[in-house]
Coordinates of C-alpha atoms and ligand atoms in Angstrom, one line a residue:
R32 CA 3.3 51.1 122.0
I33 CA 3.9 51.3 118.4
R34 CA 3.0 47.6 117.6
S35 CA -0.4 47.8 118.8
E36 CA -0.9 50.5 115.9
V37 CA 0.1 48.0 113.1
I38 CA -2.9 46.9 111.1
P39 CA -2.0 43.5 109.2
A40 CA -3.4 43.6 105.2
N41 CA -5.6 41.1 106.1
E42 CA -7.4 42.9 108.9
I43 CA -7.5 46.3 106.7
G44 CA -11.0 45.8 105.5
V45 CA -11.3 48.8 103.2
K46 CA -10.9 47.8 99.2
F47 CA -10.4 50.0 96.5
A48 CA -14.0 48.5 95.3
D49 CA -15.6 50.5 98.3
I50 CA -14.0 53.7 97.0
G51 CA -16.6 55.2 95.0
S52 CA -15.1 57.4 91.6
L53 CA -11.0 58.6 91.8
D54 CA -10.1 56.0 89.0
E55 CA -7.4 57.8 88.2
T56 CA -6.0 58.3 91.6
K57 CA -6.5 54.9 91.9
D58 CA -4.4 53.6 89.0
L59 CA -1.7 56.1 89.6
L60 CA -1.4 54.6 93.1
Q61 CA -1.4 51.4 91.7
E62 CA 1.3 52.0 89.8
L63 CA 3.4 54.0 92.4
V64 CA 2.8 52.4 95.3
I65 CA 1.2 48.6 94.4
L66 CA 3.3 47.3 92.3
P67 CA 6.5 48.4 94.0
L68 CA 5.5 46.7 97.0
R69 CA 4.2 43.7 95.3
R70 CA 6.6 43.4 92.8
P71 CA 10.1 45.0 94.2
D72 CA 11.9 43.0 91.7
L73 CA 10.7 45.1 88.9
F74 CA 12.2 47.8 90.3
K75 CA 15.7 46.5 90.5
G76 CA 17.2 48.4 87.6
N77 CA 18.9 51.8 87.6
L78 CA 15.9 53.5 86.0
L79 CA 13.1 52.5 87.4
K80 CA 13.2 53.6 91.1
P81 CA 9.8 53.1 94.2
C82 CA 8.9 55.9 95.0
R83 CA 9.2 56.1 99.1
G84 CA 7.2 59.2 100.0
I85 CA 3.9 60.2 98.5
L86 CA 1.4 62.8 99.7
L87 CA -2.3 62.8 99.1
F88 CA -3.5 66.5 99.6
G89 CA -7.0 67.9 99.4
P90 CA -10.4 69.0 101.5
P91 CA -11.1 66.9 104.7
G92 CA -13.4 64.2 103.8
T93 CA -12.2 63.1 100.0
G94 CA -11.3 59.6 101.0
K95 CA -7.4 60.3 101.4
T96 CA -7.4 58.0 104.5
M97 CA -9.5 55.6 102.9
L98 CA -7.2 55.5 99.8
A99 CA -4.2 55.2 102.2
K100 CA -5.8 52.0 103.7
A101 CA -6.6 50.2 100.7
I102 CA -3.8 50.7 98.8
A103 CA -2.3 49.0 101.8
N104 CA -4.8 46.2 101.4
E105 CA -4.5 45.9 97.5
A106 CA -0.8 45.6 97.9
G107 CA -1.0 43.1 100.8
A108 CA 1.1 45.1 102.8
S109 CA 0.9 46.2 106.5
F110 CA -0.6 49.4 107.5
I111 CA 0.7 51.7 110.6
N112 CA -1.2 54.5 111.2
V113 CA 1.5 57.2 113.0
S114 CA -0.3 58.8 115.8
M115 CA 1.2 61.6 117.7
S116 CA 0.3 59.9 120.8
T117 CA 2.5 56.7 120.3
I118 CA 5.3 59.1 119.5
T119 CA 5.9 61.6 122.1
S120 CA 6.5 60.6 125.4
K121 CA 7.2 63.3 128.5
Y122 CA 10.3 61.1 128.8
Y123 CA 13.4 63.0 127.2
G124 CA 15.0 61.9 124.1
E125 CA 11.9 59.1 124.1
D126 CA 10.7 60.5 120.8
E127 CA 13.2 60.1 118.6
K128 CA 13.7 56.7 120.3
N129 CA 9.9 56.0 119.5
V130 CA 10.6 57.1 115.7
R131 CA 13.3 54.8 115.3
A132 CA 11.3 52.0 116.8
L133 CA 8.6 52.9 114.3
F134 CA 11.0 52.3 111.3
T135 CA 12.6 49.1 112.7
L136 CA 8.9 47.9 113.2
A137 CA 7.9 48.8 109.2
A138 CA 10.8 46.9 107.9
K139 CA 10.2 44.0 110.2
V140 CA 6.6 43.5 109.1
S141 CA 7.5 44.9 105.6
P142 CA 6.3 45.2 103.3
T143 CA 4.5 48.1 105.1
I144 CA 2.7 51.6 104.0
I145 CA 3.6 54.3 106.9
F146 CA 0.4 56.6 107.4
V147 CA 0.9 59.9 108.6
D148 CA -2.3 61.7 108.6
E149 CA -2.6 65.4 109.1
V150 CA 1.0 65.6 108.1
D151 CA 1.1 69.5 108.7
S152 CA 0.6 69.4 112.0
R153 CA 2.2 66.6 113.0
L154 CA 5.6 66.6 111.2
G155 CA 5.5 69.1 108.5
Q156 CA 5.1 72.7 110.4
R157 CA 7.2 75.3 109.3
K158 CA 8.7 77.5 112.0
S159 CA 6.5 80.3 111.1
V160 CA 3.4 78.1 111.7
G161 CA 4.5 77.7 115.1
E162 CA 7.0 74.4 115.5
T163 CA 8.1 73.3 118.6
E164 CA 11.3 71.8 119.7
S165 CA 9.8 68.8 120.8
T166 CA 8.3 68.3 117.1
R167 CA 11.2 69.3 115.5
K168 CA 13.4 66.5 117.0
I169 CA 10.6 64.1 115.8
K170 CA 10.7 65.8 112.4
N171 CA 14.5 65.4 112.5
E172 CA 14.5 61.9 113.2
F173 CA 11.8 60.8 110.8
M174 CA 13.7 62.7 108.0
L175 CA 16.8 60.6 108.9
H176 CA 15.0 57.1 108.7
W177 CA 12.7 58.1 105.6
D178 CA 16.1 58.7 104.1
G179 CA 17.7 55.5 104.7
L180 CA 14.6 54.4 102.8
M181 CA 15.9 55.8 99.7
T182 CA 19.3 54.5 99.8
E183 CA 18.0 50.6 100.7
P184 CA 15.5 49.9 97.9
G185 CA 13.7 46.8 98.4
E186 CA 12.7 47.2 101.7
G187 CA 9.3 47.5 100.8
V188 CA 8.5 50.3 103.6
M189 CA 6.6 53.7 102.4
V190 CA 5.6 56.9 103.5
L191 CA 2.2 58.1 102.7
A192 CA 1.0 60.9 104.2
A193 CA -2.2 63.2 103.7
T194 CA -3.1 67.0 104.1
N195 CA -5.6 69.4 104.0
R196 CA -3.1 71.9 104.4
P197 CA -0.3 71.5 101.9
F198 CA 1.2 75.0 101.8
D199 CA 1.9 74.8 105.9
L200 CA 3.9 71.9 105.0
D201 CA 7.8 72.6 105.8
E202 CA 9.9 72.5 102.5
A203 CA 12.4 69.6 104.0
I204 CA 9.2 67.5 104.4
I205 CA 7.7 68.7 100.7
R206 CA 10.9 67.8 98.9
R207 CA 11.0 64.3 100.4
F208 CA 7.4 63.3 98.9
E209 CA 8.6 62.5 95.6
R210 CA 4.6 62.3 94.5
R211 CA 2.4 65.1 95.2
I212 CA -1.3 63.6 94.2
M213 CA -4.5 66.2 94.8
V214 CA -7.5 64.2 95.9
G215 CA -10.2 67.2 95.4
L216 CA -14.4 67.5 95.8
P217 CA -16.0 64.9 93.3
S218 CA -17.7 66.2 89.8
I219 CA -21.6 65.7 89.5
E220 CA -20.3 62.3 88.2
S221 CA -18.0 61.3 91.1
R222 CA -20.7 62.2 93.5
E223 CA -23.1 59.7 91.7
M224 CA -20.6 56.8 91.0
I225 CA -19.7 57.6 95.5
L226 CA -23.2 57.0 95.8
R227 CA -23.7 54.0 94.2
T228 CA -20.8 52.5 96.0
L229 CA -22.1 53.9 99.2
L230 CA -25.5 52.3 98.4
S231 CA -24.3 48.9 96.5
N232 CA -25.8 46.8 99.1
E233 CA -29.4 48.8 99.3
K234 CA -32.8 48.4 97.7
T235 CA -32.2 51.8 95.3
D236 CA -34.7 51.0 92.6
D237 CA -36.3 54.3 93.2
L238 CA -33.5 56.2 93.4
D239 CA -32.2 58.6 90.9
F240 CA -28.9 59.1 91.2
H241 CA -28.1 61.7 88.4
E242 CA -30.8 63.8 90.6
I243 CA -29.1 63.3 93.8
G244 CA -25.8 64.2 92.3
Q245 CA -26.8 67.3 90.6
K246 CA -28.6 68.2 93.8
T247 CA -25.3 68.1 96.1
E248 CA -22.6 70.3 94.7
G249 CA -19.9 70.6 96.9
Y250 CA -20.5 67.6 98.7
T251 CA -17.4 65.6 99.9
G252 CA -17.5 61.6 100.1
S253 CA -17.9 62.0 103.4
D254 CA -20.7 64.5 102.9
L255 CA -22.6 61.8 101.0
K256 CA -21.9 59.0 102.9
N257 CA -23.3 60.8 106.3
M258 CA -26.4 62.1 103.8
C259 CA -26.8 58.0 103.5
I260 CA -26.6 57.1 106.9
T261 CA -29.2 60.2 107.8
A262 CA -31.8 58.8 105.1
A263 CA -31.0 55.4 106.2
Y264 CA -32.2 56.8 109.8
R265 CA -35.7 58.0 108.7
P266 CA -38.0 54.6 108.8
V267 CA -35.9 53.7 112.5
R268 CA -37.4 57.4 112.8
E269 CA -40.6 57.5 111.9
L270 CA -41.3 54.0 113.9
I271 CA -40.3 55.9 116.4
Q272 CA -42.6 58.3 116.3
Q273 CA -45.4 55.9 115.4
E274 CA -44.7 54.2 119.0
R275 CA -44.8 57.7 120.8
L276 CA -48.0 58.8 118.8
K277 CA -49.9 55.2 120.2
D278 CA -48.3 55.4 123.3
K279 CA -49.9 59.3 123.6
E280 CA -53.1 58.0 122.6
R281 CA -53.2 55.0 124.8
K282 CA -52.5 57.2 127.8
K283 CA -55.4 59.8 126.7
R284 CA -57.8 56.8 126.8
E285 CA -56.4 55.8 129.9
E286 CA -57.3 59.4 131.4
A287 CA -60.8 59.5 129.8
G288 CA -61.7 55.8 130.8
K289 CA -60.6 57.3 134.5
G290 CA -63.2 60.1 134.2
K291 CA -66.0 57.9 133.1
E292 CA -65.6 55.7 136.4
E293 CA -69.1 54.3 138.2
P294 CA -70.5 57.1 140.2
K295 CA -70.9 55.8 143.5
E296 CA -74.8 54.7 144.9
V297 CA -75.8 57.4 147.5
E298 CA -77.8 56.1 150.2
Ligands
ATP397 P1 -9.9 64.0 106.2 O1 -8.7 64.9 105.8 O2 -10.8 64.5 107.4 O3 -8.7 62.6 107.5 P2 -9.8 62.3 104.4 O4 -9.7 62.8 103.1 O5 -8.7 61.7 104.8 O6 -10.5 63.4 105.3 P3 -11.4 59.5 104.6 O7 -11.4 60.0 106.3 O8 -11.1 58.6 104.1 O9 -11.5 61.2 104.4 O10 -13.0 60.1 104.3 C1 -14.3 59.9 105.7 C2 -15.2 58.9 105.3 O11 -16.0 59.3 104.4 C3 -15.1 57.4 105.0 O12 -14.3 56.7 106.0 C4 -15.7 56.9 103.9 O13 -16.7 56.4 104.5 C5 -16.5 58.0 103.2 N1 -15.9 58.3 102.0 C6 -15.2 59.5 101.3 N2 -15.1 59.5 100.4 C7 -15.2 58.5 99.8 C8 -15.3 57.6 98.6 N3 -15.2 58.4 97.1 N4 -16.4 56.7 98.2 C9 -16.5 56.2 99.6 N5 -16.9 56.8 100.4 C10 -15.9 57.9 100.6

């Protein structure tokens, strides 16, 4: 089941260039993730240690998942998106076995990025927020193997996680993220850049990107993408409306034609 979650680097399909703005975040991740995975030889000394855990946090739709995928692609690493449905099982003890299998597989296909989206609800819930016995066991097993990564550098496995609710995260999990990077709402300049990236293959001569950037305060990258899709549908919708109108007129003409049937001759 876990094997089916592995995406090889050449099949990821998202590149840094597809992500608008977020340049500083990309640079930081280049340094923290891509370099250690691509050039582990540079991190063999005592001072330079590769990071084993990075947390991306911020509002939904700001591109955290996209960033994680692009990083794996740029690093030439396999990407494993950990979903709880692949780990949890109805059989006793299987959950822990699945976590073990996850890390064994990650090492086998390394370099690897293990990505845990919504880590607060999947792994890191505080007891007060309602941690169940099953998530506690998964969490402990996960931390055990994660710690193993720290003591065996050069294995080429990193844990990347994302959350919209960093304050709900368990202390023990937070501590294991050596770096926590905020991916916030885009500024006006960033919105403009995201729009330019999203529409890079479209005809946009008559678009005022600056004005749209100004009018979309509070929009995330995901909102901007949805806006572009809705706009792209406009000509399609107009075409459908025109067809409907034509259809109505044709029916009207037919009805009118019926009324004007030749009167029958009366003897
Ligand atoms: P969530 O917390 O809901 O999982 P997220 O922060 O992981 O959200 P993504 O899933 O990466 O956000 O973003 C959703 C979609 O929005 C992406 O697939 C992409 O199409 C678009 N998007 C978000 N940010 C950007 C960006 N900076 N540039 C281009 N597209 C973006």
